[in-house]
Coordinates of C-alpha atoms (C1' of nucleotides) in Angstrom, one line a residue:
Chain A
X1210 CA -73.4 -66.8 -12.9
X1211 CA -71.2 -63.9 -12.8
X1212 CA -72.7 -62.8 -9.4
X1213 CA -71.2 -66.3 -7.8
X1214 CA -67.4 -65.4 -9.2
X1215 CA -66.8 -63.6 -6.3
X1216 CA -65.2 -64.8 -3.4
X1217 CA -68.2 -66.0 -0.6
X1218 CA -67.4 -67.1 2.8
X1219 CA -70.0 -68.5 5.1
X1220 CA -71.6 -65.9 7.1
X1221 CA -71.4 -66.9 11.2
X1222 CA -74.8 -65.7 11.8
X1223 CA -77.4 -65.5 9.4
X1224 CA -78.7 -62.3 9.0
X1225 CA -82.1 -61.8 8.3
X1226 CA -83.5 -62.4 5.1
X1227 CA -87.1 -60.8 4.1
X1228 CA -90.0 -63.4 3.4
X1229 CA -92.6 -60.5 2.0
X1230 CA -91.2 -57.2 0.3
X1231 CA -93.5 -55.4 2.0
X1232 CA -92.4 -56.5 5.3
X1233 CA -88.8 -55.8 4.7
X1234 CA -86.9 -53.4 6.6
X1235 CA -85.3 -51.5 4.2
X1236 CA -88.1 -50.8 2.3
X1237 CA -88.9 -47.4 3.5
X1238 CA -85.7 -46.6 1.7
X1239 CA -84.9 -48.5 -0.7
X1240 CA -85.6 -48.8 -4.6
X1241 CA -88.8 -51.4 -4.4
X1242 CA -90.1 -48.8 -1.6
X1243 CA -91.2 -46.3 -4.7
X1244 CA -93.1 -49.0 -5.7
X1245 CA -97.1 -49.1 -4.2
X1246 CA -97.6 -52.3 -1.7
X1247 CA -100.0 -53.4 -4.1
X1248 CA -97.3 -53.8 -6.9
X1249 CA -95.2 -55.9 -4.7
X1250 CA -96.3 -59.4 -6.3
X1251 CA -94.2 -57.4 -9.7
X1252 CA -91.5 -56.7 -7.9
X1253 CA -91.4 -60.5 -6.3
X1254 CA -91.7 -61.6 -9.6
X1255 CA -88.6 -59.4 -10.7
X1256 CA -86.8 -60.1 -7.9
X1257 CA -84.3 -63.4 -8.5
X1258 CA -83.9 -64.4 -5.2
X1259 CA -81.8 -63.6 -1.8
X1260 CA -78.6 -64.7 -0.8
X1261 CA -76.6 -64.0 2.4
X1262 CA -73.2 -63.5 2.2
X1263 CA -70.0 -63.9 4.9
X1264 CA -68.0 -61.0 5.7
X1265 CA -65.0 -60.7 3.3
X1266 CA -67.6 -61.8 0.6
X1267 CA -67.0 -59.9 -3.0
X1268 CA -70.3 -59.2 -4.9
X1269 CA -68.6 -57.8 -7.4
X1270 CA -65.1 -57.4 -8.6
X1271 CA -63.5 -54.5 -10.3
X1272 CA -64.2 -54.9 -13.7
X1273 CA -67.0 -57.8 -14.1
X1274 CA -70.2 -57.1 -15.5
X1275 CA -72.5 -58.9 -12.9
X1276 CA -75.4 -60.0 -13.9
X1277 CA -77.0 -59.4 -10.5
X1278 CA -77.8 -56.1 -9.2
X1279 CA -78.0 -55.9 -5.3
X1280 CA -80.6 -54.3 -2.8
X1281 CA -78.4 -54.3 0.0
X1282 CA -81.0 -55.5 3.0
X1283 CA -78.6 -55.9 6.0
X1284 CA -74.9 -55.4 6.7
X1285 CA -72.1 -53.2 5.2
X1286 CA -70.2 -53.2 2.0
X1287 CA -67.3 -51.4 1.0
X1288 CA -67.2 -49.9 -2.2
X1289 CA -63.4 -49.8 -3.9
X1290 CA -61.2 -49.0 -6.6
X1291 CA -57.2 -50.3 -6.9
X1292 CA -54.6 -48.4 -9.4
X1293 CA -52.5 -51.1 -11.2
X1294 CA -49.8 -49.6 -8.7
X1295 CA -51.5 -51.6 -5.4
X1296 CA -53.2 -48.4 -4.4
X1297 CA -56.4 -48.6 -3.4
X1298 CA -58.8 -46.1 -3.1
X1299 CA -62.1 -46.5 -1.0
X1300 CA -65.1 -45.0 -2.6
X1301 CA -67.9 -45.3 -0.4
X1302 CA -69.3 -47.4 2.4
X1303 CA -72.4 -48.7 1.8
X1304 CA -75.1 -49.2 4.5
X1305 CA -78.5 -51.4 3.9
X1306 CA -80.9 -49.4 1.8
X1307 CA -78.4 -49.2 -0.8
X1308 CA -78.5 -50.7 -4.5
X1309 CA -75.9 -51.6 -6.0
X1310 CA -74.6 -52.5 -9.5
X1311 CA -76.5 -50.0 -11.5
X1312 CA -74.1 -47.4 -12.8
X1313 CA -71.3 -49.6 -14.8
X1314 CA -69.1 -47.7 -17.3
X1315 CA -69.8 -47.1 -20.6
X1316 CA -68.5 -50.5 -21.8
X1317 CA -70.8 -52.3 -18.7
X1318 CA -68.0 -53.1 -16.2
X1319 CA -67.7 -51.8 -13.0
X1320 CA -65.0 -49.4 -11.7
X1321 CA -65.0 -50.7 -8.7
X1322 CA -65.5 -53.9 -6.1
X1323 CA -68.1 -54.0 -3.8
X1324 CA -66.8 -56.6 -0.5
X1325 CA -68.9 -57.3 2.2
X1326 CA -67.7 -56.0 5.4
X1327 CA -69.7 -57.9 7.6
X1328 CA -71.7 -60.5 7.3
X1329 CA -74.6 -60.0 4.5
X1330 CA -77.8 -60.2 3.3
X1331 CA -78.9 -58.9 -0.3
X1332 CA -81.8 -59.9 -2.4
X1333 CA -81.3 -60.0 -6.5
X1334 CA -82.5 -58.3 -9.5
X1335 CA -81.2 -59.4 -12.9
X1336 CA -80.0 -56.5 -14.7
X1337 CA -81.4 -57.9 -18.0
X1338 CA -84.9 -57.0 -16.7
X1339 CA -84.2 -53.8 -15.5
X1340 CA -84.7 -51.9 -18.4
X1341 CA -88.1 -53.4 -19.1
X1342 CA -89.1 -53.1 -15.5
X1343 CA -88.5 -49.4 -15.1
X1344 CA -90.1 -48.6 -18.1
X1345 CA -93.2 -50.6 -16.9
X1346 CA -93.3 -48.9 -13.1
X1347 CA -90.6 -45.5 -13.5
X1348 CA -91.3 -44.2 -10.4
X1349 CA -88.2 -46.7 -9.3
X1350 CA -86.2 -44.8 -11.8
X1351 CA -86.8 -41.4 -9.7
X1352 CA -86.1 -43.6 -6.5
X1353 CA -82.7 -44.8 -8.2
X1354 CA -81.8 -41.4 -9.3
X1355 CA -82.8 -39.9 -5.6
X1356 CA -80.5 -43.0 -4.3
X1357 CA -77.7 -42.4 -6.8
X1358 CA -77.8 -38.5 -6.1
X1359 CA -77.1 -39.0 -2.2
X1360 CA -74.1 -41.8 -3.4
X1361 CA -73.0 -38.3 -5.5
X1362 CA -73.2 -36.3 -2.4
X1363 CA -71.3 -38.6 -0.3
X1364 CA -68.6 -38.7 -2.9
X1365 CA -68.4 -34.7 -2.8
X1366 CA -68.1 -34.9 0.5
X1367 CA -65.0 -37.3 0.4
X1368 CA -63.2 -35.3 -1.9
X1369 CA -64.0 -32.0 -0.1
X1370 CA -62.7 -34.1 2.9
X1371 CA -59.5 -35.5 1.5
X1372 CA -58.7 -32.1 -0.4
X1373 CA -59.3 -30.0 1.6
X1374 CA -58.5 -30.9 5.4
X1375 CA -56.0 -32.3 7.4
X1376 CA -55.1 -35.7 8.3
X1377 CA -57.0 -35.8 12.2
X1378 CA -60.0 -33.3 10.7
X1379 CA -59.9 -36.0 7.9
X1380 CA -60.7 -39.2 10.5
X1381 CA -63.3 -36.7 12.7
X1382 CA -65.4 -36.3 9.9
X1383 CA -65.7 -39.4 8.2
X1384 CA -66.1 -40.9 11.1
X1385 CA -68.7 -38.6 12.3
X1386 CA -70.7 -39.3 9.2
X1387 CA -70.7 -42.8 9.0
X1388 CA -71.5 -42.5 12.9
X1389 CA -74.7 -40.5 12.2
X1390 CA -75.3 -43.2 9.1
X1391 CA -74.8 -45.8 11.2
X1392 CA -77.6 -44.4 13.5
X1393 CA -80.3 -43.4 11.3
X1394 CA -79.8 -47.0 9.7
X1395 CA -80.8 -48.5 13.4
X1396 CA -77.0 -49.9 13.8
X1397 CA -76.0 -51.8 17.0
X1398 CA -75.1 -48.9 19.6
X1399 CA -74.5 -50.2 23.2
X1400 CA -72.7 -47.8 26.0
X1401 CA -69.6 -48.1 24.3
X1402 CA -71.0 -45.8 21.4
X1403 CA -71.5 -47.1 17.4
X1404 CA -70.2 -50.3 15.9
X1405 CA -68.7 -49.1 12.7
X1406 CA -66.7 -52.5 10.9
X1407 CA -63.8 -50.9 10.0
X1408 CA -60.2 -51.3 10.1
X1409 CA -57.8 -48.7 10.5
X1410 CA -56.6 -49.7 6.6
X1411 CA -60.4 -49.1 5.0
X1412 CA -60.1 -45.3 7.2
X1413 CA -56.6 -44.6 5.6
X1414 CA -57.7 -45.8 2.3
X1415 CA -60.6 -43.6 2.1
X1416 CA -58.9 -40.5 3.1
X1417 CA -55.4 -41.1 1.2
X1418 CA -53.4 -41.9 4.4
X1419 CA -51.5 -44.9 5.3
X1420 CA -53.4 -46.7 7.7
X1421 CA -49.6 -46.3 10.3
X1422 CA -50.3 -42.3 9.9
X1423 CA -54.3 -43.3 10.8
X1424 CA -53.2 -45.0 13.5
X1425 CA -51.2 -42.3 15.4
X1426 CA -53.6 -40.0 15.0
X1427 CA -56.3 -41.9 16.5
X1428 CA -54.2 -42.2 19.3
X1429 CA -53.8 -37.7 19.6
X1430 CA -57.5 -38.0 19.6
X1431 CA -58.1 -41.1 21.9
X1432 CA -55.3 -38.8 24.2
X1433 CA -57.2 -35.7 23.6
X1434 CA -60.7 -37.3 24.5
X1435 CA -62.4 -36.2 21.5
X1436 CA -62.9 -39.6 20.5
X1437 CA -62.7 -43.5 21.0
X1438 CA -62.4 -45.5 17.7
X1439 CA -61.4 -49.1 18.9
X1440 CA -62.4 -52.7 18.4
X1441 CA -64.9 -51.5 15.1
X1442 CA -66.5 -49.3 17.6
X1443 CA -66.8 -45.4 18.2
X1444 CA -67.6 -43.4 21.3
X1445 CA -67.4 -39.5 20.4
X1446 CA -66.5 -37.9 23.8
X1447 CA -66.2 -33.9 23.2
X1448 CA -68.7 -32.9 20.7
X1449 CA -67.7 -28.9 20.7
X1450 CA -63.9 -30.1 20.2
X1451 CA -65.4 -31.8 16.2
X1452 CA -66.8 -28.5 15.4
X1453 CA -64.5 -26.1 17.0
X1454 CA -61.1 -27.3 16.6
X1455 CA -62.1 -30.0 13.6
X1456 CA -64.7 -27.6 12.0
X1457 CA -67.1 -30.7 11.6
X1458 CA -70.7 -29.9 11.9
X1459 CA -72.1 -32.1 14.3
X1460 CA -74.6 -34.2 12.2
X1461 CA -77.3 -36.2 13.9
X1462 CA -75.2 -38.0 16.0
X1463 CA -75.9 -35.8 19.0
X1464 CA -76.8 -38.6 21.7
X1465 CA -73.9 -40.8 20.9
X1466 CA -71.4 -39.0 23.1
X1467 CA -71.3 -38.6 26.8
X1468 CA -70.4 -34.8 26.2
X1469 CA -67.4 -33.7 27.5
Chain B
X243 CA -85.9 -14.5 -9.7
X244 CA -83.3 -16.7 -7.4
X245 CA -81.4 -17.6 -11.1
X246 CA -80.8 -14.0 -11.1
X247 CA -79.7 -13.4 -8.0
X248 CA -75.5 -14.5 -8.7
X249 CA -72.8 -12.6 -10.0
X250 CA -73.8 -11.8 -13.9
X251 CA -71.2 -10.1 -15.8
X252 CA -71.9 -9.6 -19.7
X253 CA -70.4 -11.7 -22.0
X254 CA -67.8 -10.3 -24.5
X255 CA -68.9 -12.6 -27.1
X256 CA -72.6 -13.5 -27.5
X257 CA -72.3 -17.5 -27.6
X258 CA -74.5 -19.4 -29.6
X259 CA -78.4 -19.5 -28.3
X260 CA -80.2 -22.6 -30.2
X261 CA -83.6 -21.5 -31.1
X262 CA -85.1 -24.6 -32.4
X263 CA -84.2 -27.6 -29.6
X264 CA -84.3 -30.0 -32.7
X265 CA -81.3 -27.8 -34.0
X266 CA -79.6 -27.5 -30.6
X267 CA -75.7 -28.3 -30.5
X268 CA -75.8 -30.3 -27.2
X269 CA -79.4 -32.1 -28.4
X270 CA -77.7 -35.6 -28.4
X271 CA -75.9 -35.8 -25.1
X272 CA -77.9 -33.5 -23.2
X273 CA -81.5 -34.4 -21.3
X274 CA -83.6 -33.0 -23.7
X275 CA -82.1 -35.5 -26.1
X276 CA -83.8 -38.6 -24.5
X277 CA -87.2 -36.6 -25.9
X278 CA -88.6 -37.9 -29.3
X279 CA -87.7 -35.2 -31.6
X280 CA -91.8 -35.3 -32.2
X281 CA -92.2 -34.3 -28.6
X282 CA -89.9 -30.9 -28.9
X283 CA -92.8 -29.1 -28.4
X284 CA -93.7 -30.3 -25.0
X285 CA -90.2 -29.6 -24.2
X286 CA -90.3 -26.0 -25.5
X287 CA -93.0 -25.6 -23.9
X288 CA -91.7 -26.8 -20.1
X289 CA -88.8 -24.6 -21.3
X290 CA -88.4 -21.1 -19.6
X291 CA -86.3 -19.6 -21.6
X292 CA -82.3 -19.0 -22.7
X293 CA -79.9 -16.9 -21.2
X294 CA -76.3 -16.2 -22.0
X295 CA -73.9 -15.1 -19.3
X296 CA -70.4 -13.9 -18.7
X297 CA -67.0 -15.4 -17.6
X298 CA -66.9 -15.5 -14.0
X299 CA -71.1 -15.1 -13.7
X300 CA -72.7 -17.3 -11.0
X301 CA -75.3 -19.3 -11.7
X302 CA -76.1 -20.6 -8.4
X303 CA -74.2 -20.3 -4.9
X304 CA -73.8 -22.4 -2.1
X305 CA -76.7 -22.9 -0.1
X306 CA -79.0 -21.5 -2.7
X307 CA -82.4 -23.3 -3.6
X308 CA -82.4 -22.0 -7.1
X309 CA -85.6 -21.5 -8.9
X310 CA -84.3 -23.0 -12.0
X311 CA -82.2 -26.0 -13.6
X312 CA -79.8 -24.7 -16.0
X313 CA -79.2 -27.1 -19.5
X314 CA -75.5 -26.0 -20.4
X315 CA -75.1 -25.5 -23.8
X316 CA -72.3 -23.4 -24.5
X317 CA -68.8 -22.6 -22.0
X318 CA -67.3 -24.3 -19.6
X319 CA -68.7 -24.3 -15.7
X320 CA -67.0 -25.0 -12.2
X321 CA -68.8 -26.7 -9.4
X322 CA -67.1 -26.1 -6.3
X323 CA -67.5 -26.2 -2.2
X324 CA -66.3 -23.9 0.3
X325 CA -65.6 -24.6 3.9
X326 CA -66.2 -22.4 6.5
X327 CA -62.4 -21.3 6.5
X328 CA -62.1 -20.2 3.4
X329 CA -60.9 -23.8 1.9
X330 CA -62.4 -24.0 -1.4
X331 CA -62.7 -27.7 -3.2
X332 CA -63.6 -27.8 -6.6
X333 CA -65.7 -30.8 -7.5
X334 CA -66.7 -31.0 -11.2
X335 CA -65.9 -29.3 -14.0
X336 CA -68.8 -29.2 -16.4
X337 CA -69.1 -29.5 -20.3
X338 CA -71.8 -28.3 -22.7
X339 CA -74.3 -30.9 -22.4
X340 CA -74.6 -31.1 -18.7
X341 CA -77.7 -30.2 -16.4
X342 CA -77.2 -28.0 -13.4
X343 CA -79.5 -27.5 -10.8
X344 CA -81.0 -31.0 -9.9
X345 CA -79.6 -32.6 -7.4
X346 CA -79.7 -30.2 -4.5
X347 CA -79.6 -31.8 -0.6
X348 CA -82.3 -33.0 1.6
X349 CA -83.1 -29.4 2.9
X350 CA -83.3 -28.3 -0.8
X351 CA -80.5 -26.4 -0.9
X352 CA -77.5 -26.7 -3.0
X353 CA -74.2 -28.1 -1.6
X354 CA -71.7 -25.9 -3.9
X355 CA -71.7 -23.1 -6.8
X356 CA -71.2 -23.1 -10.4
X357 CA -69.6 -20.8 -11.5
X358 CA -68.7 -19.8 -15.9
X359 CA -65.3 -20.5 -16.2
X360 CA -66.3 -18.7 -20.1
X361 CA -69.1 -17.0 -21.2
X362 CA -71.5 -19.5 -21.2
X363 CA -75.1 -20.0 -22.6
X364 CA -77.7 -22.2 -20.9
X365 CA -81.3 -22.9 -21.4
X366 CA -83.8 -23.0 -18.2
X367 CA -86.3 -25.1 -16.7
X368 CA -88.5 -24.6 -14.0
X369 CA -87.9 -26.7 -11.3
X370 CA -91.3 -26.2 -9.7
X371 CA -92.7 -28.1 -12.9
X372 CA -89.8 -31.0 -12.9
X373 CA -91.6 -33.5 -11.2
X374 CA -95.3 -33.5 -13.1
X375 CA -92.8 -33.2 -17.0
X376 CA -90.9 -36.0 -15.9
X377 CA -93.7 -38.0 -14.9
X378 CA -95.4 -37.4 -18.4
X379 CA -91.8 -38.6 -20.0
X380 CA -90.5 -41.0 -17.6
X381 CA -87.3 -41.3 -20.5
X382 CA -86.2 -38.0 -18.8
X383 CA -85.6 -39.7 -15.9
X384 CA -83.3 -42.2 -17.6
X385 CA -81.8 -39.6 -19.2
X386 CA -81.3 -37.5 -16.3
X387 CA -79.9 -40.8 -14.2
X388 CA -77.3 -41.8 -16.5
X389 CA -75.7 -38.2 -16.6
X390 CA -76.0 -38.5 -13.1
X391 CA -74.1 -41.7 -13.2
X392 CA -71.8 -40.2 -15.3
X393 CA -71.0 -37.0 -12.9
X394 CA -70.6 -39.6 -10.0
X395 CA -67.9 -41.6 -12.0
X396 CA -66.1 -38.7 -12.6
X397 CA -66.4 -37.9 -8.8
X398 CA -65.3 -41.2 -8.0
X399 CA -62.2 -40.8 -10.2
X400 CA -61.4 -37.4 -8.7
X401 CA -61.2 -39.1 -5.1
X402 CA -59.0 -41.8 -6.5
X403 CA -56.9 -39.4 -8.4
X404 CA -56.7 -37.2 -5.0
X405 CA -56.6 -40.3 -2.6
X406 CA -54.1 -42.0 -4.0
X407 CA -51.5 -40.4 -6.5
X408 CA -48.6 -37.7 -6.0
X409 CA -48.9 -34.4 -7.1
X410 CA -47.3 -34.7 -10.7
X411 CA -49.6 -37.6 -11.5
X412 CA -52.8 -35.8 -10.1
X413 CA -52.1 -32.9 -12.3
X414 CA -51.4 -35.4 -15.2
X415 CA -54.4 -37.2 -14.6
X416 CA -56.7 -34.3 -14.2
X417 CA -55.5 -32.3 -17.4
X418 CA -55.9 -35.6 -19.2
X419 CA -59.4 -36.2 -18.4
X420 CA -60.4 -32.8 -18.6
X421 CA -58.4 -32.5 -22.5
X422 CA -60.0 -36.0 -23.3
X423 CA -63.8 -34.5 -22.6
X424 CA -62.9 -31.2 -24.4
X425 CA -62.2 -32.6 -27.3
X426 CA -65.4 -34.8 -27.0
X427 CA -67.3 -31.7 -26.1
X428 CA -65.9 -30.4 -29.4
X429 CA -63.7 -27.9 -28.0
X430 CA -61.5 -25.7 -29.9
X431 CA -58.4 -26.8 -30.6
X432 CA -55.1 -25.3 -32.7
X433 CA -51.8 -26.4 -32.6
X434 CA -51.1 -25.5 -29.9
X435 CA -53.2 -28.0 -28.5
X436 CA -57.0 -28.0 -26.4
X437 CA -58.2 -25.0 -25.0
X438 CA -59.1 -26.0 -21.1
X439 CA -60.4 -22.3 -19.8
X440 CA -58.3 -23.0 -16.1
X441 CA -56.4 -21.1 -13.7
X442 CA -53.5 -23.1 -12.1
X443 CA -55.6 -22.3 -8.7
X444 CA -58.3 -24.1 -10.6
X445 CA -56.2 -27.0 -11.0
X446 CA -55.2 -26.9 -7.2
X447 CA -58.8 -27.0 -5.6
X448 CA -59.8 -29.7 -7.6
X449 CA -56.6 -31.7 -6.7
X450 CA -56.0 -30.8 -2.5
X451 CA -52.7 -28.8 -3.8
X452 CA -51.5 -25.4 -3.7
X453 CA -51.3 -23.3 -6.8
X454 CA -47.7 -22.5 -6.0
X455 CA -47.1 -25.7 -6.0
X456 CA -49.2 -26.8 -9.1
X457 CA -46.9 -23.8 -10.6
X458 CA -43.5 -26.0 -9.5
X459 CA -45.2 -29.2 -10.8
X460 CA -46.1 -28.0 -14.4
X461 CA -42.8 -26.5 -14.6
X462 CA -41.2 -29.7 -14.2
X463 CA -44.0 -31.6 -16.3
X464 CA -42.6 -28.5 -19.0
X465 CA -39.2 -29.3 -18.7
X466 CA -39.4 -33.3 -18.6
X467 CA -40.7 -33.0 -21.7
X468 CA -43.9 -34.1 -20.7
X469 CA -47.0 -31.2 -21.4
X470 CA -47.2 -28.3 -21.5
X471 CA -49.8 -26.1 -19.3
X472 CA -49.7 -21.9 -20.4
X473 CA -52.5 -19.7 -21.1
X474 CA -55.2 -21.5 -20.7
X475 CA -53.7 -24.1 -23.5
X476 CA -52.6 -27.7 -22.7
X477 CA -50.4 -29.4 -24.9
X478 CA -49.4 -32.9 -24.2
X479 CA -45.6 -33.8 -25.7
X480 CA -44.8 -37.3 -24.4
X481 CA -48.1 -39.7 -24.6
X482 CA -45.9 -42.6 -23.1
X483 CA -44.6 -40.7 -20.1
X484 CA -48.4 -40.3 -19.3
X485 CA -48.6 -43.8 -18.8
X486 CA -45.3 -44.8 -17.6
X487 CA -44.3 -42.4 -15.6
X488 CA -47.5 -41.4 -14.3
X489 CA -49.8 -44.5 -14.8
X490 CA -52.2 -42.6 -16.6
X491 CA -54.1 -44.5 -19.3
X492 CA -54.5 -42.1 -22.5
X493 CA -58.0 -41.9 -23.1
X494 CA -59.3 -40.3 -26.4
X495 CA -56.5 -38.1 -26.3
X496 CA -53.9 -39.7 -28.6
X497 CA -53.7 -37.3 -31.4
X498 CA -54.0 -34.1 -29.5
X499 CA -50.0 -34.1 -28.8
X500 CA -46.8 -34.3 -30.8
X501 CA -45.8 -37.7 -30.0
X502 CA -42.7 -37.3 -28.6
Chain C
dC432 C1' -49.5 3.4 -18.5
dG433 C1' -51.2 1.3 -14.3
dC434 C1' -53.8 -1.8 -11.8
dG435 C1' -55.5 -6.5 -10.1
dA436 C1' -55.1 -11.1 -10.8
dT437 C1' -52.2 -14.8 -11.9
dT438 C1' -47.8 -17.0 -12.1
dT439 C1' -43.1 -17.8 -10.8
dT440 C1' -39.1 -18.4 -7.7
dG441 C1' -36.6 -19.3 -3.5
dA442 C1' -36.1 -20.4 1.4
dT443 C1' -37.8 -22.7 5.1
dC444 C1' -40.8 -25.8 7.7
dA445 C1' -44.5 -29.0 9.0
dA446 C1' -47.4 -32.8 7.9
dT447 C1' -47.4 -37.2 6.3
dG448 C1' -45.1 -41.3 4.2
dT449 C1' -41.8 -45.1 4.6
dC450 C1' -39.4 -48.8 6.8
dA451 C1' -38.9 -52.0 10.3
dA452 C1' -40.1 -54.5 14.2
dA453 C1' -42.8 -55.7 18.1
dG454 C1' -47.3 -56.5 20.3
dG455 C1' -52.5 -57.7 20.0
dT456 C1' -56.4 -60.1 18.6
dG457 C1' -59.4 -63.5 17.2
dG458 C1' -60.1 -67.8 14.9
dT459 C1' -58.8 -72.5 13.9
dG460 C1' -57.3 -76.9 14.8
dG461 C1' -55.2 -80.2 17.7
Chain D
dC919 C1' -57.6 -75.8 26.8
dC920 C1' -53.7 -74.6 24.4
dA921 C1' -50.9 -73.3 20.5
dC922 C1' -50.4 -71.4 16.2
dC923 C1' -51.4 -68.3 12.5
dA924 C1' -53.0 -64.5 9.9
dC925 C1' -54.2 -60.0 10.2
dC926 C1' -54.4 -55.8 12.5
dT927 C1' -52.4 -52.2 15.5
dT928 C1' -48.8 -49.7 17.7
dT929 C1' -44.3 -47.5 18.1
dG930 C1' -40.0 -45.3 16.8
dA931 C1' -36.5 -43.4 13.6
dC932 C1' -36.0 -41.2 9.5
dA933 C1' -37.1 -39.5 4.6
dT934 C1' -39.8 -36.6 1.7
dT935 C1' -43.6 -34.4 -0.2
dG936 C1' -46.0 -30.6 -0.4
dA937 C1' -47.3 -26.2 2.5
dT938 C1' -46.2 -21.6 3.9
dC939 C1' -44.3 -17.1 3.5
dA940 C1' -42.6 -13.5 0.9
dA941 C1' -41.4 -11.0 -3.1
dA942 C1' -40.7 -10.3 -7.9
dA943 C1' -42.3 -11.1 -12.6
dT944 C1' -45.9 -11.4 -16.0
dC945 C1' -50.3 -11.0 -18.1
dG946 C1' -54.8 -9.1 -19.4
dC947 C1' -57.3 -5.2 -19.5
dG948 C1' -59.1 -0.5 -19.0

DNA sequence: CGCGATTTTGATCAATGTCAAAGGTGGTGG
DNA sequence: CCACCACCTTTGACATTGATCAAAATCGCG
């Protein structure tokens, strides 16, 4: 039962949940898409069920050892780790696709919390059948390790980003990338750019600023027109101004701006 | 030939080449270990061959799509990532035992170098014939995932250690780790404490700091009585200022210092 | 002995944090 | 429909960490 420990609020709306693995919309990306669609009736067998989750939710805290892991199938999740001190670092923000709860420590708990930033659906795996399951079908173990490696990249990136740059290139980039993430995971995107459900706090906890300092420099760039971050939505407005004054490369995010 | 195409300098002192892979030094934590020692022969077989290189050799660089994947077996190796203006982030610092080389980005290429912080002696592997070895021994792929994992908590850490603590305390926290793994590498160690092969600048890339100021903070760590940082040899004095001053947890590290 | 790389030191300055208080916002309940 | 509440955002004044610049000292090595 360790997967209902965490706190879970009643989702508003309820997201989507999939009635047939191979009709599910993440499954072009995630784990159970390694496996063949004739396998699928394994993988339903594996699978423990699906849940759907307010936002606020905790799937895990810092330090359990769920018994669940989770195939995130719609909505975000934030992925973070607090210092005895209060500090809290964010590690990652996960879009659906994503699996989560692999990769404990070496003594099986987890370094982090995963909380559900908006409402969310997941369906469950229990980790005690993993190992048998992968060694039965281990293509998923090459779409885990494929999944896990892009985590790794995102986490280089952060650390490039927070050691490397200052505070305003800082906010460009990350929210450049989780623009272009947002995107290419079909996100909500209306005329006023991308719905990215953030608060100011999770920006200056994943780029070691205080979410004050985050919030003034939002305002240079809102007052600059480079970009619009307000309301948990982004409009990028001067494209060349990321790369040539922020030194961001541009991703894939292209058509979200109105181009200076 | 793309393995050969980085900086090679000679090596002053021919490290250790294993010639058997049942034999091999880093057999137990390394891929290769996951093999049954009666399959070594497959293994030598995928092999490609040894190579031992010089301090300050390059094994791959940035944007490289490297022919080979490197199993480190002897010396120490820095991963790092350099922007566009010359800001250099150092991301991982890598023990015998490791494998290079997987892991590149969706185009193919590589997102940083490694570079030998020693002279350093790996074994290679094709990476054209990855895919059809691991899908005869599917426990590579385990194998391979869970150093993965491992790189990606250390990653994880280094954003925390970056995101959220003060110089002192990053520098702390970093020599720490890094003592904690070299003596679980095995790494040689006198009286004068563990042997981490680092420059201060080192130090700063991986942290987001300056190395004049990482020169200011170890003098004060010196004179506070707390480690000592000179010549490419920590010593840590004052276990309990690690953890109260600097809310470091002492890992494996207790009896590399003096006690205070 | 001399050279390049690294480390050290000191003076100064800019970026970012801290503190405090006020203004928004959305949700909840009467 | 209104009022209240929690949480988030904004603003301003001030403190401080860590960067920058420059030069000297040291180290490893040929």
């Amino acid at each position: 039962m360790s997967s209902g420990r965490g706190i879970v609020a009643q989702p508003r709306s309820a997201p989507r949940v999939p009635e047939d693995c191979r009709r599910c919309p993440v499954r072009a990306t995630a784990v159970c898409g390694a496996l063949d669609a004739d396998k699928t009736a394994w993988l339903e067998n594996f699978k423990r069920g699906d849940r759907v989750l307010g936002a606020g939710s905790v799937l895990f805290h810092q330090g359990d050892r769920p018994a669940d892991l989770f195939n995130l199938v719609d909505g975000w999740v934030v992925l973070e780790h607090s210092l005895p001190d209060g500090r809290r670092q964010v590690l990652d923000f996960v879009l659906p696709g994503a699996f989560l709860g692999d990769t404990p420590e070496e003594d099986g708990t987890m370094a982090y919390a995963a909380v559900c930033l908006t409402d969310v659906s997941v369906c469950l795996f229990p980790r005690s059948g993993l190992a048998s399951f992968t060694h039965a079908h281990p293509e998923l173990l090459a779409r885990l390790g494929w999944l896990n490696a892009r985590a790794a990249g995102r986490a280089h990136r952060a650390l490039t980003n927070v050691g490397c740059r200052p505070a305003r290139a800082r906010i460009v980039h990350l929210l450049s990338e989780l623009a272009s993430r947002a995107r290419s995971a079909g996100a909500h995107q209306n005329e006023d750019g991308v719905d990215l459900p953030l608060t100011q706090s999770h920006i200056g906890d994943a780029l070691g600023l205080t979410s004050v300092y985050v919030s003034q420099c939002l305002r240079d760039l809102r007052e600059q027109g480079v970009l619009v971050f307000r309301g948990g939505s982004l409009r990028i407005l001067d494209l060349r101004a990321l790369r040539s004054a922020y030194g961001i490369e541009p991703l894939a995010l292209a058509e979200g701006g109105q181009g200076g």
